[in-house]
Amino acid sequence: DAGITQSPRHKVTETGTPVTLRCHQTENHRYMYWYRQDPGHGLRLIHYSYGVKDTDKGEVSDGYSVSRSKTEDFLLTLESATSSQTSVYFCAISESSSGRDYGYTFGSGTRLTVV
Amino acid sequence: RKEVEQDPGPFNVPEGATVAFNCTYSNSASQSFFWYRQDCRKEPKLLMSVYSSGNEDGRFTAQLNRASQYISLLIRDSKLSDSATYLCVVNAGGSYIPTFGRGTSLIVHP
């Protein structure tokens, strides 16, 4: 399996506190993504990155920021956590070359509960 | 109309049955297609890519119908272990942002 790890695996935090989730890859893939998954909504893209310091917003980016200072790390920060951000967060990586898409590999997820 | 649509199911089938799922997509420029499997409380995992000519991997067969803009997944001789949610993924040519369907739930019972 591709080397992609997320940390922490589980976290409980209080409303209003900042939270940072980490995604680390050892595959040197160019593209990295953060998704949240909630019942009835499927996977929704929060932010993505197409290179070091190159990031962009997805469909549900409000309340989230990201950073990618190294190829291998993609951080997701909830600036001030709210209960609506209770979710399962997945990181994914991808590498496309010569126009071919090899698909996406997901981390094991982070279960975040905001109380 | 959603970009990628799947019947959420659940599809309840007995062991040994053959079951098929479809996934329709709206962007005619779509170039890459995949089926993913997701077990409860786990991450999605790539099951198979879908090629224009269709492809088969053991009991699983994937087909692409560009004219009608859908992909299909056929599972033969269903096993209890096939119980999961199956997600289709579509990517437009030149894009690195995939579009995921919400998944089809399959339950295989004894």
Tab-separated table of C-alpha atoms in Angstrom, chain A residues 1 31 33 35 37 40-43 45 48 50 90 96 100-109 111, chain B residues 32 34 36 38 40-46 49 51 87 89-91 95-102:
chain	number	residue	atom	x	y	z
A	1	ASP	CA	0.000	0.000	0.000
A	31	TYR	CA	-1.454	16.012	-5.367
A	33	TYR	CA	-6.494	16.346	-0.764
A	35	TYR	CA	-12.065	15.414	2.481
A	37	GLN	CA	-17.285	12.419	5.111
A	40	GLY	CA	-25.935	11.556	3.655
A	41	HIS	CA	-23.232	13.690	2.071
A	42	GLY	CA	-20.550	11.343	0.913
A	43	LEU	CA	-17.026	12.633	0.476
A	45	LEU	CA	-13.558	18.166	-0.786
A	48	TYR	CA	-6.408	20.365	-2.113
A	50	TYR	CA	-1.032	20.551	-6.387
A	90	PHE	CA	-9.729	11.703	5.067
A	96	SER	CA	-0.923	11.819	-12.582
A	100	ARG	CA	-2.856	9.281	-17.077
A	101	ASP	CA	-4.761	9.199	-13.834
A	102	TYR	CA	-3.708	6.468	-11.433
A	103	GLY	CA	-6.453	7.024	-8.917
A	104	TYR	CA	-6.385	8.139	-5.329
A	105	THR	CA	-5.027	6.571	-2.169
A	106	PHE	CA	-6.620	7.450	1.133
A	107	GLY	CA	-5.298	7.637	4.640
A	108	SER	CA	-7.073	5.791	7.439
A	109	GLY	CA	-8.989	8.872	8.510
A	111	ARG	CA	-12.441	10.962	13.632
B	32	SER	CA	-10.871	8.706	-15.850
B	34	PHE	CA	-12.736	4.203	-10.976
B	36	TYR	CA	-13.729	2.200	-4.911
B	38	GLN	CA	-15.422	1.397	1.424
B	40	CYS	CA	-17.820	0.627	7.478
B	41	ARG	CA	-15.682	3.172	9.339
B	42	LYS	CA	-12.747	2.607	7.004
B	43	GLU	CA	-11.129	4.553	4.214
B	44	PRO	CA	-12.132	4.066	0.562
B	45	LYS	CA	-9.858	1.691	-1.309
B	46	LEU	CA	-9.370	1.379	-5.037
B	49	SER	CA	-10.026	1.383	-12.788
B	51	TYR	CA	-11.161	1.348	-19.116
B	87	LEU	CA	-18.137	4.429	-4.707
B	89	VAL	CA	-15.156	8.182	-9.074
B	90	VAL	CA	-15.034	10.281	-12.210
B	91	ASN	CA	-12.382	12.721	-13.337
B	95	SER	CA	-8.450	17.847	-14.055
B	96	TYR	CA	-6.919	16.492	-10.902
B	97	ILE	CA	-10.065	17.027	-8.862
B	98	PRO	CA	-12.092	13.823	-8.754
B	99	THR	CA	-15.830	13.704	-8.321
B	100	PHE	CA	-17.100	10.986	-6.021
B	101	GLY	CA	-20.505	9.436	-6.057
B	102	ARG	CA	-22.177	8.967	-2.692
